PDB file of C-alpha atoms in Angstrom:
ATOM      1  CA  MET A   1      -0.232   4.743  -1.991  1.00 45.00           C
ATOM      2  CA  LEU A   2       2.617   3.151  -0.064  1.00 55.00           C
ATOM      3  CA  ASP A   3       3.972  -0.268  -0.995  1.00 73.00           C
ATOM      4  CA  MET A   4       6.476  -0.871   1.795  1.00 79.00           C
ATOM      5  CA  ASN A   5       8.377  -3.582  -0.076  1.00 82.00           C
ATOM      6  CA  MET A   6       8.855  -1.282  -3.073  1.00 84.00           C
ATOM      7  CA  ASN A   7       9.849   1.527  -0.721  1.00 85.00           C
ATOM      8  CA  ILE A   8      12.561  -0.677   0.813  1.00 90.00           C
ATOM      9  CA  ALA A   9      13.677  -1.841  -2.644  1.00 91.00           C
ATOM     10  CA  ALA A  10      13.948   1.778  -3.809  1.00 90.00           C
ATOM     11  CA  ASN A  11      16.020   2.669  -0.729  1.00 92.00           C
ATOM     12  CA  ILE A  12      18.361  -0.270  -1.326  1.00 95.00           C
ATOM     13  CA  SER A  13      18.710   0.578  -5.020  1.00 94.00           C
ATOM     14  CA  ALA A  14      19.498   4.204  -4.219  1.00 93.00           C
ATOM     15  CA  ILE A  15      22.181   3.232  -1.698  1.00 95.00           C
ATOM     16  CA  LEU A  16      23.679   0.683  -4.119  1.00 95.00           C
ATOM     17  CA  LYS A  17      23.879   3.378  -6.784  1.00 95.00           C
ATOM     18  CA  LYS A  18      25.325   5.937  -4.370  1.00 95.00           C
ATOM     19  CA  GLN A  19      27.990   3.456  -3.233  1.00 96.00           C
ATOM     20  CA  ASN A  20      28.613   2.334  -6.834  1.00 96.00           C
ATOM     21  CA  LYS A  21      27.876  -1.299  -5.939  1.00 96.00           C
ATOM     22  CA  LYS A  22      26.287  -3.924  -8.161  1.00 95.00           C
ATOM     23  CA  GLN A  23      23.409  -6.331  -7.523  1.00 94.00           C
ATOM     24  CA  THR A  24      25.828  -9.223  -8.073  1.00 95.00           C
ATOM     25  CA  GLU A  25      28.041  -7.971  -5.240  1.00 96.00           C
ATOM     26  CA  LEU A  26      25.015  -7.646  -2.972  1.00 96.00           C
ATOM     27  CA  ALA A  27      23.880 -11.155  -3.904  1.00 95.00           C
ATOM     28  CA  ASN A  28      27.293 -12.600  -3.022  1.00 96.00           C
ATOM     29  CA  ALA A  29      27.359 -10.688   0.267  1.00 95.00           C
ATOM     30  CA  ILE A  30      24.003 -12.058   1.433  1.00 95.00           C
ATOM     31  CA  GLY A  31      24.523 -15.570   0.083  1.00 95.00           C
ATOM     32  CA  THR A  32      22.082 -15.610  -2.815  1.00 95.00           C
ATOM     33  CA  ASN A  33      22.148 -15.045  -6.561  1.00 94.00           C
ATOM     34  CA  LYS A  34      21.677 -11.995  -8.766  1.00 93.00           C
ATOM     35  CA  GLN A  35      18.248 -13.177  -9.952  1.00 93.00           C
ATOM     36  CA  THR A  36      16.918 -13.264  -6.385  1.00 93.00           C
ATOM     37  CA  VAL A  37      18.291  -9.798  -5.644  1.00 94.00           C
ATOM     38  CA  ASN A  38      16.801  -8.531  -8.897  1.00 93.00           C
ATOM     39  CA  LYS A  39      13.393  -9.934  -7.881  1.00 91.00           C
ATOM     40  CA  MET A  40      13.749  -8.275  -4.459  1.00 91.00           C
ATOM     41  CA  LEU A  41      14.557  -4.916  -5.997  1.00 92.00           C
ATOM     42  CA  ASN A  42      11.786  -4.982  -8.602  1.00 88.00           C
ATOM     43  CA  GLY A  43       9.072  -6.057  -6.143  1.00 79.00           C
ATOM     44  CA  ALA A  44       8.564  -9.605  -7.394  1.00 82.00           C
ATOM     45  CA  ARG A  45       9.891 -11.048  -4.115  1.00 87.00           C
ATOM     46  CA  MET A  46       9.470  -9.835  -0.546  1.00 88.00           C
ATOM     47  CA  ILE A  47      12.594  -9.061   1.470  1.00 90.00           C
ATOM     48  CA  ASN A  48      12.534 -10.803   4.837  1.00 90.00           C
ATOM     49  CA  ALA A  49      13.980  -9.404   8.069  1.00 89.00           C
ATOM     50  CA  VAL A  50      17.096 -11.586   7.984  1.00 92.00           C
ATOM     51  CA  GLU A  51      17.886 -10.487   4.433  1.00 93.00           C
ATOM     52  CA  LEU A  52      17.173  -6.877   5.324  1.00 93.00           C
ATOM     53  CA  ASN A  53      19.653  -7.095   8.194  1.00 93.00           C
ATOM     54  CA  GLN A  54      22.287  -8.697   5.932  1.00 95.00           C
ATOM     55  CA  ILE A  55      21.753  -6.013   3.294  1.00 96.00           C
ATOM     56  CA  ALA A  56      22.074  -3.253   5.899  1.00 95.00           C
ATOM     57  CA  GLU A  57      25.327  -4.756   7.175  1.00 96.00           C
ATOM     58  CA  TYR A  58      26.729  -5.100   3.652  1.00 96.00           C
ATOM     59  CA  LEU A  59      25.835  -1.512   2.782  1.00 96.00           C
ATOM     60  CA  GLY A  60      27.074  -0.208   6.131  1.00 96.00           C
ATOM     61  CA  VAL A  61      23.745   1.410   7.008  1.00 96.00           C
ATOM     62  CA  ARG A  62      21.100   0.921   9.667  1.00 93.00           C
ATOM     63  CA  MET A  63      17.986  -1.118   8.907  1.00 91.00           C
ATOM     64  CA  GLU A  64      16.007   2.059   9.612  1.00 90.00           C
ATOM     65  CA  ASP A  65      17.741   3.673   6.633  1.00 92.00           C
ATOM     66  CA  LEU A  66      16.445   0.885   4.402  1.00 91.00           C
ATOM     67  CA  THR A  67      12.896   1.111   5.752  1.00 89.00           C
ATOM     68  CA  ARG A  68      12.679   4.909   5.805  1.00 87.00           C
ATOM     69  CA  ILE A  69       9.505   6.124   4.126  1.00 81.00           C
ATOM     70  CA  SER A  70      10.026   8.649   1.373  1.00 68.00           C
ATOM     71  CA  PRO A  71       8.256  11.995   1.889  1.00 65.00           C
ATOM     72  CA  GLU A  72       6.417  11.398  -1.398  1.00 60.00           C
ATOM     73  CA  TYR A  73       4.365   8.766   0.420  1.00 57.00           C
ATOM     74  CA  ALA A  74       2.003  10.722   2.625  1.00 50.00           C
ATOM     75  CA  GLU A  75      -0.279   7.714   3.081  1.00 52.00           C
ATOM     76  CA  THR A  76       0.944   5.322   5.754  1.00 53.00           C
ATOM     77  CA  ASP A  77      -2.390   3.684   6.555  1.00 58.00           C
ATOM     78  CA  ILE A  78      -1.596  -0.035   6.791  1.00 58.00           C
ATOM     79  CA  ALA A  79      -4.758  -1.202   4.990  1.00 59.00           C
ATOM     80  CA  LEU A  80      -4.048   1.148   2.116  1.00 57.00           C
ATOM     81  CA  ALA A  81      -0.422   0.003   2.009  1.00 59.00           C
ATOM     82  CA  PHE A  82      -1.650  -3.539   1.343  1.00 58.00           C
ATOM     83  CA  MET A  83      -3.725  -2.286  -1.596  1.00 58.00           C
ATOM     84  CA  GLY A  84      -0.510  -2.207  -3.600  1.00 61.00           C
ATOM     85  CA  LYS A  85      -0.295  -5.979  -3.151  1.00 65.00           C
ATOM     86  CA  VAL A  86      -3.759  -6.917  -4.386  1.00 66.00           C
ATOM     87  CA  GLN A  87      -4.622  -7.098  -8.049  1.00 72.00           C
ATOM     88  CA  SER A  88      -8.406  -7.173  -8.358  1.00 78.00           C
ATOM     89  CA  ASP A  89     -10.712  -4.215  -7.944  1.00 80.00           C
ATOM     90  CA  GLU A  90     -12.907  -6.353  -5.693  1.00 83.00           C
ATOM     91  CA  ALA A  91     -10.027  -7.005  -3.294  1.00 76.00           C
ATOM     92  CA  LYS A  92      -9.083  -3.321  -3.254  1.00 75.00           C
ATOM     93  CA  GLN A  93     -12.701  -2.384  -2.528  1.00 81.00           C
ATOM     94  CA  ALA A  94     -12.844  -4.967   0.270  1.00 81.00           C
ATOM     95  CA  LEU A  95      -9.701  -3.474   1.842  1.00 76.00           C
ATOM     96  CA  LYS A  96     -11.208  -0.005   1.588  1.00 79.00           C
ATOM     97  CA  VAL A  97     -14.401  -1.173   3.314  1.00 84.00           C
ATOM     98  CA  ALA A  98     -12.377  -2.962   6.024  1.00 81.00           C
ATOM     99  CA  ASP A  99     -10.342   0.208   6.585  1.00 77.00           C
ATOM    100  CA  GLU A 100     -13.487   2.332   6.904  1.00 82.00           C
ATOM    101  CA  LEU A 101     -15.061  -0.181   9.301  1.00 85.00           C
ATOM    102  CA  SER A 102     -11.967  -0.251  11.509  1.00 81.00           C
ATOM    103  CA  ASP A 103     -12.003   3.565  11.640  1.00 79.00           C
ATOM    104  CA  MET A 104     -15.665   3.511  12.681  1.00 85.00           C
ATOM    105  CA  ILE A 105     -15.023   0.879  15.355  1.00 86.00           C
ATOM    106  CA  LEU A 106     -12.143   2.888  16.805  1.00 81.00           C
ATOM    107  CA  PHE A 107     -14.195   6.082  16.722  1.00 80.00           C
ATOM    108  CA  HIS A 108     -17.113   4.476  18.584  1.00 81.00           C
ATOM    109  CA  LYS A 109     -14.735   2.908  21.094  1.00 81.00           C
ATOM    110  CA  ARG A 110     -13.299   6.357  21.887  1.00 81.00           C
ATOM    111  CA  VAL A 111     -16.790   7.855  22.150  1.00 83.00           C
ATOM    112  CA  ARG A 112     -17.836   5.117  24.594  1.00 83.00           C
ATOM    113  CA  GLU A 113     -14.671   5.570  26.675  1.00 79.00           C
ATOM    114  CA  ASN A 114     -15.205   9.338  26.811  1.00 79.00           C
ATOM    115  CA  GLY A 115     -18.849   8.833  27.770  1.00 79.00           C
ATOM    116  CA  ASN A 116     -17.881   6.451  30.564  1.00 79.00           C
ATOM    117  CA  ASN A 117     -15.276   8.915  31.834  1.00 76.00           C
ATOM    118  CA  MET A 118     -17.832  11.702  31.873  1.00 78.00           C
ATOM    119  CA  MET A 119     -20.275   9.566  33.899  1.00 77.00           C
ATOM    120  CA  GLU A 120     -17.752   8.964  36.687  1.00 74.00           C
ATOM    121  CA  THR A 121     -18.361  10.971  39.818  1.00 71.00           C
ATOM    122  CA  TRP A 122     -16.043  13.854  40.422  1.00 66.00           C
ATOM    123  CA  GLU A 123     -14.285  14.160  43.703  1.00 65.00           C
ATOM    124  CA  ASP A 124     -13.758  17.540  45.285  1.00 62.00           C
ATOM    125  CA  ASP A 125     -10.264  18.087  46.610  1.00 55.00           C
TER     126      ASP A 125
END
């Protein structure tokens, strides 16, 4: 299951390691402290878009490189991605039900659209 924040944190950590840079250096570059960067990289704190841009600039990479999804994460369904953020089984079950309902709604919408298209009169050219 994909946790996008942890995916981004893993990408940042990998680039830091590859470039032989420390969390303290990153913290100084983006105007924060090592504790905040540590929380970002271990998933205890979300990374906002401004920080992501600053991190990308400091590391000399594109933001897309930081948000790239690892091939190990085959699941990119947004509802399932949020499941990594909820703690209780009840909340996870509710997200699963909401995901299934949204799939059913979209399916029936497509069926209705196809049915309406089939009912239109055809014009001979």
